[in-house]
XYZ file of C-alpha atoms in Angstrom:
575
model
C -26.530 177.722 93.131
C -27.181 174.232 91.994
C -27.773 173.740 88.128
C -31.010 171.379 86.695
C -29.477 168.067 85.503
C -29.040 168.087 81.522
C -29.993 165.336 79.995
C -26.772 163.770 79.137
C -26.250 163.143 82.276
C -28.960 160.961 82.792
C -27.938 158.463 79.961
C -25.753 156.715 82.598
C -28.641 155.956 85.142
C -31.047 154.614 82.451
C -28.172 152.411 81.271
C -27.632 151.003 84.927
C -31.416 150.637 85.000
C -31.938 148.582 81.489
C -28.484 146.400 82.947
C -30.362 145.941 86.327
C -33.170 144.721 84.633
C -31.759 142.437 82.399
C -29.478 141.040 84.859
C -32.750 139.763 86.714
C -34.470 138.898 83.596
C -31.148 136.077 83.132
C -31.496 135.426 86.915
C -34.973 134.798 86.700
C -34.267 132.543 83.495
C -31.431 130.747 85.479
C -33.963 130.094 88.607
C -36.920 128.445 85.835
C -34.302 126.467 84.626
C -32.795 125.626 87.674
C -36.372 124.666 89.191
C -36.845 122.814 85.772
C -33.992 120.653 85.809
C -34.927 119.516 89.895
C -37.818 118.535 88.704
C -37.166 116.530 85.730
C -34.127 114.998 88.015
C -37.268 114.241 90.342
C -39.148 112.771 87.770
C -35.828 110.701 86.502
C -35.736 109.251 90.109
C -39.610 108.655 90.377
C -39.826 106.866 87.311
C -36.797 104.650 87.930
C -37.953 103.242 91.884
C -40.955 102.244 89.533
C -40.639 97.599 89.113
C -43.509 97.409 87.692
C -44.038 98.013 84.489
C -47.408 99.416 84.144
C -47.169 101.521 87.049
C -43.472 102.553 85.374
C -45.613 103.790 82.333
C -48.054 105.499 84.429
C -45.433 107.509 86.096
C -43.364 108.544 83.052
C -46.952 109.761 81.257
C -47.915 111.677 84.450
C -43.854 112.718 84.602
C -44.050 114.673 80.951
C -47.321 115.892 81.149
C -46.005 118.101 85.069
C -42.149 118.724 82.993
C -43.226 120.429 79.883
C -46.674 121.436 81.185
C -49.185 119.678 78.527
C -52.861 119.369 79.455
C -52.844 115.703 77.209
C -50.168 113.588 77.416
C -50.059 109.945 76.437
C -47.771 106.942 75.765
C -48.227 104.407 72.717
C -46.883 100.887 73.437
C -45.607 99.935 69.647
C -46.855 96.554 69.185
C -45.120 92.978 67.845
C -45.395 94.291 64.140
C -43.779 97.635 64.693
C -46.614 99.682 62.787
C -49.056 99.620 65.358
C -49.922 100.112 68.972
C -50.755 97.930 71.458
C -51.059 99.774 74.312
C -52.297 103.480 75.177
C -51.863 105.065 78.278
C -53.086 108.734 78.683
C -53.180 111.434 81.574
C -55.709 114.246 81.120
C -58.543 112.301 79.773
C -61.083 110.943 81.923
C -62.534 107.230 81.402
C -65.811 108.609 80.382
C -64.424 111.000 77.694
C -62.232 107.575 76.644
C -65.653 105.578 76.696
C -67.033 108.050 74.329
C -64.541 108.655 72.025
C -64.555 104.970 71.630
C -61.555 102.647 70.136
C -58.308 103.359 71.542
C -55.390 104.874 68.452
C -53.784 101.887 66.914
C -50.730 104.053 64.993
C -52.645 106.069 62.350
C -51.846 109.431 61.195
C -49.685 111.705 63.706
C -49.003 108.910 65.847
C -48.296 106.888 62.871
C -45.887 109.138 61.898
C -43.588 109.104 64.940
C -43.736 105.072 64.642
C -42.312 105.463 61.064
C -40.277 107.956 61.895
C -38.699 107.357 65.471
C -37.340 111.411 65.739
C -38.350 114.273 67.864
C -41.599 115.838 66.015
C -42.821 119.353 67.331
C -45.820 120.823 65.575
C -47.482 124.886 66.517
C -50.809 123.280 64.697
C -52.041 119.205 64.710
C -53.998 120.417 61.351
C -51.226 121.510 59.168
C -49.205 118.483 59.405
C -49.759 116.520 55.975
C -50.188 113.568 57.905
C -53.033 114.677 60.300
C -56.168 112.554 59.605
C -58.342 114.907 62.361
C -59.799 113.652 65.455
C -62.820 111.299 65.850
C -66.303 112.491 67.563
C -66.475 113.317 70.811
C -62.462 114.086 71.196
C -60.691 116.997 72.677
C -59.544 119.767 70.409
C -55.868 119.480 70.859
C -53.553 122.012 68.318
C -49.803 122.327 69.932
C -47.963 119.079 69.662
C -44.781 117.593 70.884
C -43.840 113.762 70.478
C -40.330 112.088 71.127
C -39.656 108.044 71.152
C -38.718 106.236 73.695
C -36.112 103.563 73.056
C -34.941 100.456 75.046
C -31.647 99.246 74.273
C -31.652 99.541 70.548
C -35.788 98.944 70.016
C -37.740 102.046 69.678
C -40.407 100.756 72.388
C -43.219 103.648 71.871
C -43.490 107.139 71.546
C -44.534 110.240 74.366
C -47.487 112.238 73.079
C -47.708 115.600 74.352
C -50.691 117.987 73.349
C -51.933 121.921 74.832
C -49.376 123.491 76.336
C -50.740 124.894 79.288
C -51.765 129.181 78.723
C -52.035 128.359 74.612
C -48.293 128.469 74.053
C -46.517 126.581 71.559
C -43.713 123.462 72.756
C -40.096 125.210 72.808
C -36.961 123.499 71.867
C -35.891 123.428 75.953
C -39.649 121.385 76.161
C -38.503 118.887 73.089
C -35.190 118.763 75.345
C -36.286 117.717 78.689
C -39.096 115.488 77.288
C -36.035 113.579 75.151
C -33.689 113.609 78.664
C -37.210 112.205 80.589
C -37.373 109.570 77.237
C -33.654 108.205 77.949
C -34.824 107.622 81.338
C -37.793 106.617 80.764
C -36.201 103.875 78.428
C -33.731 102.795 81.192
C -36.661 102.299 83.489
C -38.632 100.323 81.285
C -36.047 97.788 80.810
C -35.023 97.513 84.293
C -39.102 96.917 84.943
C -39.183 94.380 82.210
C -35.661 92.724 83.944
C -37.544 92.498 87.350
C -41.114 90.727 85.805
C -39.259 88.440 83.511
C -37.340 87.131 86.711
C -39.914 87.013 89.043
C -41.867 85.370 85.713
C -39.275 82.839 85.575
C -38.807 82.084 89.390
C -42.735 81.696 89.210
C -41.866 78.800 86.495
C -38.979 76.998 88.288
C -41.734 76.956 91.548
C -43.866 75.792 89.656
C -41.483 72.710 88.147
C -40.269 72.364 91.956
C -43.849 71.282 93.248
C -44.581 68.862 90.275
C -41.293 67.234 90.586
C -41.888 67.006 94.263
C -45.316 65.785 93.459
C -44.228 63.275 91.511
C -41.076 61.833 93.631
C -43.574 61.782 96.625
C -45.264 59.128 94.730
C -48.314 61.160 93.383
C -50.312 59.477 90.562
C -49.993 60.798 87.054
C -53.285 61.905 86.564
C -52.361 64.510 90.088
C -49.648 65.784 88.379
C -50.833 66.460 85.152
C -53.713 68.292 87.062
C -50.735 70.277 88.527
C -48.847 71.180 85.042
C -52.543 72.395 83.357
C -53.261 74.454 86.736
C -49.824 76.408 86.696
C -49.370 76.955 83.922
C -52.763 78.633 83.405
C -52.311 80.726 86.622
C -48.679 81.886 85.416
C -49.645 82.311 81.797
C -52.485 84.178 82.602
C -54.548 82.509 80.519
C -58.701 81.012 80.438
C -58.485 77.149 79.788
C -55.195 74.709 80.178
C -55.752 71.274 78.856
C -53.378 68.334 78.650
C -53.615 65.130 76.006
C -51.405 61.890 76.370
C -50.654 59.883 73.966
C -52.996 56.267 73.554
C -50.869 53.720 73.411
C -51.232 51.951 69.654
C -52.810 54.675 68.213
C -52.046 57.384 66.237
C -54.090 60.064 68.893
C -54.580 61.949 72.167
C -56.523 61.746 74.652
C -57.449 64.646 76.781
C -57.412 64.016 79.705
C -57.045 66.925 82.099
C -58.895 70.216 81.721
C -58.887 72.894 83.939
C -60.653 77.050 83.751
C -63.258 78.595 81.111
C -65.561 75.032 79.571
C -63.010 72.058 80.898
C -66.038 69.867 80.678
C -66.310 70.216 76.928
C -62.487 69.028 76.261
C -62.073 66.158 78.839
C -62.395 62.798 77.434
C -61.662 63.599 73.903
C -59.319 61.929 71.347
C -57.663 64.114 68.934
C -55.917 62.886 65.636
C -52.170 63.810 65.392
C -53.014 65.260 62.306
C -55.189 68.413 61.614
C -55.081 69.453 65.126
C -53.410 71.924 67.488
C -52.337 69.428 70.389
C -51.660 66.815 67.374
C -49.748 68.755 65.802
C -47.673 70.302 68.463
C -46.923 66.545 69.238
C -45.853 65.572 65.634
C -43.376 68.481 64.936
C -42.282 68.568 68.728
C -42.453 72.523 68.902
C -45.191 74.818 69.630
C -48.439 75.385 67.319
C -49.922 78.769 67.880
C -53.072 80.206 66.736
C -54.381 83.794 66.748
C -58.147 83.241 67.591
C -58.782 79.290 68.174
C -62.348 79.723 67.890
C -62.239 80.287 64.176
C -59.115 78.308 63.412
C -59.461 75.394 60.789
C -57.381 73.127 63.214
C -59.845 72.943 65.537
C -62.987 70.460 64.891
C -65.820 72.323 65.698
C -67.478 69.514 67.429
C -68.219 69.476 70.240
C -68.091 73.649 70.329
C -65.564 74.672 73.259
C -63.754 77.114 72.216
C -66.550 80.187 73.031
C -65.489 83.088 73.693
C -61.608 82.075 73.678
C -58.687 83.790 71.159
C -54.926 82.865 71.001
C -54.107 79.920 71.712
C -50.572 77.978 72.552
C -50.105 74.257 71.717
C -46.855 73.360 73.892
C -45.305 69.579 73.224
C -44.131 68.081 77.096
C -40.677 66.912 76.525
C -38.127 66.861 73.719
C -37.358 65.280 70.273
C -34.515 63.677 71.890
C -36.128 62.183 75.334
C -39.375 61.858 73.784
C -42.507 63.756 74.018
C -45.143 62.429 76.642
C -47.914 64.919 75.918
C -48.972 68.402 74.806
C -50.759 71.149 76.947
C -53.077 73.682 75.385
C -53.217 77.339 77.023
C -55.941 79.665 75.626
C -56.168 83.078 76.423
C -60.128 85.023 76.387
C -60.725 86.686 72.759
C -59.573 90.203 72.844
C -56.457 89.446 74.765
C -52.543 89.566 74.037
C -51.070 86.467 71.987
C -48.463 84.613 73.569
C -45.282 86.390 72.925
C -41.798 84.271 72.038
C -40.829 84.985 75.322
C -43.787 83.479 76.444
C -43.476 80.743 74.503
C -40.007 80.414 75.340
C -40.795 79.987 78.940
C -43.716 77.552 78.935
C -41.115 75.072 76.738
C -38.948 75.045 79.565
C -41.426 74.684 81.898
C -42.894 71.371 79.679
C -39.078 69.868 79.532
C -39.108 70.412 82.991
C -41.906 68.695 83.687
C -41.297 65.985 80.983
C -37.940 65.436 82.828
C -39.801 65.219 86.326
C -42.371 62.695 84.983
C -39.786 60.853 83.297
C -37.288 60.650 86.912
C -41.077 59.674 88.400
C -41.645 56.858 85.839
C -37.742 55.253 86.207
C -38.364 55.414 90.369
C -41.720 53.261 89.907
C -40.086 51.028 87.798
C -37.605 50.585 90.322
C -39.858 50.010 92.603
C -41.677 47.864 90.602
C -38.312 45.804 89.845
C -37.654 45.080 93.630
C -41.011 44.250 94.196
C -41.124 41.801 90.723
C -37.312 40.373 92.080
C -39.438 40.220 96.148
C -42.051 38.046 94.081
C -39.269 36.283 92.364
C -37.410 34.859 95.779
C -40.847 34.227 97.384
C -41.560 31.846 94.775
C -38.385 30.579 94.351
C -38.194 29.607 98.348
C -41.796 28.285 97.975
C -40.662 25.774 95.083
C -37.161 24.915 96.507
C -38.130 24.813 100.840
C -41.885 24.784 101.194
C -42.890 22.546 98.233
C -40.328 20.343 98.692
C -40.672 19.835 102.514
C -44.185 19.092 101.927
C -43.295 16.658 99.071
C -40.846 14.979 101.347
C -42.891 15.004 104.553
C -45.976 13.373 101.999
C -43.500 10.659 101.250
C -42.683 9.922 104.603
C -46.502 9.728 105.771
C -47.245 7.726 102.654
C -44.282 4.984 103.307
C -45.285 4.947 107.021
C -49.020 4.143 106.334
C -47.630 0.481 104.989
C -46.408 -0.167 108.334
C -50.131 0.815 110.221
C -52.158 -2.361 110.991
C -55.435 -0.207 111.989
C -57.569 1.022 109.505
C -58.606 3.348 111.174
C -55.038 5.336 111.895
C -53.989 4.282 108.087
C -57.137 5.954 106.870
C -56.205 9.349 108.544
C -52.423 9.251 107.628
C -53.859 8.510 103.652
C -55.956 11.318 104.511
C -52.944 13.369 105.428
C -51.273 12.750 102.581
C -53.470 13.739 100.107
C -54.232 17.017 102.016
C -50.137 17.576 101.863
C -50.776 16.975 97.924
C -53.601 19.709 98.005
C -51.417 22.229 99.882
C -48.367 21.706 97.663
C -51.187 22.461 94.529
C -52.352 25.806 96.427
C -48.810 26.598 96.396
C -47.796 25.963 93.005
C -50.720 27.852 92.117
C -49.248 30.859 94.436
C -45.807 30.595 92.724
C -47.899 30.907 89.483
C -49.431 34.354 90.690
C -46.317 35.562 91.981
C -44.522 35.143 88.646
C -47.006 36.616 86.338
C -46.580 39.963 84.766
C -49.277 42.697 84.050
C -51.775 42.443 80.709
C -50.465 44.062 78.170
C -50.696 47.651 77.305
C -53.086 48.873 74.985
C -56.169 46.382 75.305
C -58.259 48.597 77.110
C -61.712 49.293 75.467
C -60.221 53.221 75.163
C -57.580 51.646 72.953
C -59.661 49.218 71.127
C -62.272 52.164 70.042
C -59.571 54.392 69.008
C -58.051 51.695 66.641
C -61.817 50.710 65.402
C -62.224 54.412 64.570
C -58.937 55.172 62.840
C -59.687 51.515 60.444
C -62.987 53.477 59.640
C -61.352 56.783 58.574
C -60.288 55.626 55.002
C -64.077 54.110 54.372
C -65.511 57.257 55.265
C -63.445 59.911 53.937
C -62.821 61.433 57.074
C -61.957 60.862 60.424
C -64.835 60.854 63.080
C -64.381 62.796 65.827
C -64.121 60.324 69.512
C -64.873 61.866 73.188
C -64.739 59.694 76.033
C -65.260 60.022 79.371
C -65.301 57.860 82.457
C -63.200 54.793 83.497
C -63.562 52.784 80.697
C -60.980 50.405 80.982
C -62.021 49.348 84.878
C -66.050 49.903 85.052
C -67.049 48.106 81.900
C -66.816 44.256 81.543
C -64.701 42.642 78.608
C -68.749 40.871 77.760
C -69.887 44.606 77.288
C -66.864 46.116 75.701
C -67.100 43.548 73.179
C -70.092 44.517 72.485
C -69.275 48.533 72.560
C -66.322 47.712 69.796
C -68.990 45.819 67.898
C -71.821 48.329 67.673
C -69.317 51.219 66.887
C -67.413 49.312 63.843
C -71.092 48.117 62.850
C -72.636 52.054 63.011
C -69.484 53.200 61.352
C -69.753 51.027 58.233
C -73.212 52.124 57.529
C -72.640 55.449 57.758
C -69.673 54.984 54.938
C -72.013 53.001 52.918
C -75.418 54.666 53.211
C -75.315 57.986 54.913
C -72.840 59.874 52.778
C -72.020 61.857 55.351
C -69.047 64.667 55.730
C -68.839 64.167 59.254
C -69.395 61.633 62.134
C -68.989 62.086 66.133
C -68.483 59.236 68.616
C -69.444 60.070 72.123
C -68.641 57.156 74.736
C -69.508 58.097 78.368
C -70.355 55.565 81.648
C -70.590 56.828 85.116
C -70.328 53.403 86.880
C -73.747 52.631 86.324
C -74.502 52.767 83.147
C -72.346 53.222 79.546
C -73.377 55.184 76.535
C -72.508 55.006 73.210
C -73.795 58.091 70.804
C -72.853 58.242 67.240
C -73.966 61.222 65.021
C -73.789 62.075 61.756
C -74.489 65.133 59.304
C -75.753 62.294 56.619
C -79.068 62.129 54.620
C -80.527 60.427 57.400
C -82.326 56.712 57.450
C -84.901 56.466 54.855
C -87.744 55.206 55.111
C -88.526 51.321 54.014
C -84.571 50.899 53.907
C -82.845 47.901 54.905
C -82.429 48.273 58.886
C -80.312 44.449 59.533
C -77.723 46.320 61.198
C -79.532 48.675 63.151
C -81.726 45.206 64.150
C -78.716 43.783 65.117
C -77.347 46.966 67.259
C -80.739 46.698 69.434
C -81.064 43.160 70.154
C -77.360 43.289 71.421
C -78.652 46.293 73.475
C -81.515 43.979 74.764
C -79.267 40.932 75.657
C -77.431 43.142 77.968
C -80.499 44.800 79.808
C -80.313 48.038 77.979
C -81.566 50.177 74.704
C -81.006 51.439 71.217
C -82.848 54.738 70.376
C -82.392 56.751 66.536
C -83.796 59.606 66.388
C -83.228 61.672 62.951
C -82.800 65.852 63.964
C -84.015 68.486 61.959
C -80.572 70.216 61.056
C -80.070 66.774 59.365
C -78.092 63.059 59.699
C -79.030 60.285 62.037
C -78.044 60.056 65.592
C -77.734 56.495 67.578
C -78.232 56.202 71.104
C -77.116 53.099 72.608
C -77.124 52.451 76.630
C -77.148 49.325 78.703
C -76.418 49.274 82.619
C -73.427 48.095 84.183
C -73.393 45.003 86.514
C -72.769 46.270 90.072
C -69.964 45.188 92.092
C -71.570 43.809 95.569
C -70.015 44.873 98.634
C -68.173 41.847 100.326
């Protein structure tokens, strides 16, 4: 008969049973942590097929929040400075909830912290940590936190942010692990996405230079290519408004003269000193000029207003110190937007020597050209003077000799005839050879020119150098009879301003459309008063008059005097 068990011997079951159970308590561990490292070598491959960079971002946020299983999880772009951020990405709040909470975290407190101190920080509660400044209205409660940096190279680039562990648990030491193995990748990724843009950045550039040189080799006018430089580089830039000023030739300014994106109208046509100015600037010290918010910047004449609604600004010089500089474009980005990083920068000074070097290969081909065709002009009128005119001479001598020998008057009347229409031709010829041998007026006699030296001679009178816009084609529309008079009533209206308006500031406005010019000076003076002397403003109108047109002052409220003077351009009659 069989005996109840005792109960030493069931010590050796229960032991079997507690190893049992233990044995699949490890194998379950190893299977989480097998499952755990697939996916975060899932996630390592996801987030390096990423190029581009803020879809790279995207997928490393989205990547921590599935690896340590966080509700909130965000990355902080540390900006230029290295004490703030300057970008935010998050996963697990919705726009509206972003909307409401309002300004996006710029480094303070927690965050802050990690930026100071690029290590690992794991918190069980947000509210204990010294540096915890609280959330703002309207934001999440978030209490488990887990951040790690994320470093490119040897810069700490930004910082994970992982908050509410899924089931209220607190981040482990295996969660601060993966998320620092998903941060090395992430790193890696990030500059391999940063590799890619700045090359297809910089084969976007070299395009760019490849059309304008072609441009200009086809035999493009300037003003075309200019046009070109201002348009790509604002499309590649990404920025609002591209301008570009050339020197005037015996002056000490620039002239804008192409304009292209947000107000273009307002900067066309004006002349900028060298001095006291962005573009002038840019052009004096041959490097770029930069400026955080060019609407406010003291650089910047703030007439005529242009610069609404515009921030950083870029003054880049086109060409070198050594080979000259041949202009300066102006890129301005919409207020609120990035600056223009040195890398930036960087690139759009290559693009400009680029450029400068295609205009400059442009200029030495038309003067080529315009050698062989000056040497063609040469020969012509050399073999005119040596063959034609002297053939004619000879033949004229011949006729005239002959007509001795004619008895009838008649027939010695037509050969004297002859002769003197030989002496006629060989005149029209000479006159020819004349043409062919002259050279082109000299540079810097246009009525643009003339104005800009008439205003600079006024600056030391006034105090201050009057701001000049111009617009139209000056130099061809408007007769040297009327641009006489133009350079006369501006020196005239700029001399009484010095003397009688004391004024702190004076704009020139010249403008013609092919019909008509227009001359508007402005000041911020006391104005004309009344029973003064007015010789000079007597003078302005009947000059006006003479030529057809007017001369209206009117005095505004805000203050100062302004001049209107118009008269109408002569038309050209179709032949």
């Amino acid at each position: 008969m069989e005996t109840p068990d005792k109960p030493r011997d069931l010590l050796p079951q229960l032991k079997f049973d507690e190893l049992l159970e233990e044995l699949q308590v490890r194998i379950d561990a190893v299977r989480s942590t097998r499952d755990r490292v697939h996916r975060l070598l899932g996630a390592v491959l996801a987030v390096g097929r990423e190029l581009d960079l803020e879809q790279a971002l995207r997928s490393i946020v989205e990547a921590a929040a599935t690896l340590v299983d966080a509700e909130y999880a965000a990355l902080g772009v540390i900006g230029p400075d290295g004490r703030t951020l300057s970008g935010f990405h998050t996963v697990g709040v919705t726009e509206e909830q972003i909307a409401r909470i309002g300004p996006l975290p710029q480094g303070h407190g927690i965050l802050g912290e990690l930026i100071r101190h690029p290590e690992p920080l794991r918190l069980e509660k947000l509210s204990q940590h010294p540096a915890s400044y609280g959330f703002p209205a309207q934001h999440p409660p978030m209490s488990s936190f887990l951040g790690v940096p994320i470093r490119v190279r040897d810069q700490v680039f930004g910082n994970l942010y992982l908050t509410e562990k899924r089931g209220g648990l607190a981040f482990d030491e295996e969660d601060e692990s993966v998320l620092s193995t998903l941060a090395f990748a992430a790193g890696v990724a990030i500059d391999n996405a940063r590799l890619y843009e700045d090359a297809r950045l910089r084969e976007r550039w070299l395009l760019a230079n490849a059309e304008i040189a072609h441009s200009l080799m086809s035999g493009s006018e300037r003003a075309a290519a200019l046009d070109l430089i201002a348009e790509r580089a604002r499309e590649i830039s990404g920025s609002a408004l591209a301008a570009v000023a050339i020197p005037l030739e015996g002056s000490q300014a620039l002239s804008v003269e192409i304009a292209v994106g947000m107000d273009a109208e307002a900067h066309r046509g004006l002349v900028l000193p060298l001095d006291r100015t962005l573009m002038g600037l840019a052009f004096s010290t041959t490097a770029p000029v930069t400026s955080g918010d060019v609407g406010h910047d003291e650089r910047i004449c703030p007439e005529p207003p242009r610069f609404e609604g515009l921030g950083p600004a870029v003054a880049i010089p086109i060409g070198t110190s050594e080979g000259g500089v041949r202009g300066v474009v102006l890129l301005s980005r919409e207020a609120g937007r990035a600056a223009y990083s040195c890398k930036e920068t960087e690139m759009l000074l290559g693009f400009a020597a680029q450029a400068a070097i295609a205009m400059e290969l442009a200029e030495r081909r038309q003067d080529a050209q315009q050698i062989a065709v000056l040497q063609d002009r040469d020969r012509i009128a050399r073999d005119l003077h040596d063959l034609a005119i002297q053939r004619l001479f000879a033949t004229g001598m011949t006729l005239q000799s002959a007509g001795r020998f004619i008895e009838h008057p008649e027939a010695s009347e037509r050969v004297l005839r002859a002769v003197d229409d030989l002496d006629e031709t060989i005149k029209i010829i000479r006159s020819a050879i004349f043409g062919l041998r002259a050279r082109e007026p000299t540079i810097g006699s246009g009525l643009r020119a003339r104005l800009v030296q008439v205003a600079g001679e006024a600056a030391p009178v006034l105090g201050f150098a009057p701001s000049l816009r111009m617009e139209g084609l000056l130099d061809t529309d408007v007769p040297c009879e009327i641009a006489d008079h133009v350079v006369a009533v501006l020196s005239e209206a700029l001399v009484n301003i010095a003397r009688h308006a004391h004024a702190g500031r004076a704009d020139v406005a010249l403008t013609t459309d092919g019909r008509e010019i227009r001359l508007k000076i402005s000041d911020n003076g006391v104005g004309i008063p009344a029973g003064g002397r007015r010789s000079g403003l007597r003078n302005m109108a009947e000059r006006a008059e003479q030529l057809g047109g007017r001369l209206e002052v009117s005095g505004p409220e805000s203050g100062g005097t302004v001049l209107d003077w118009h008269v109408p351009l002569p038309v050209t009659q179709p032949l």
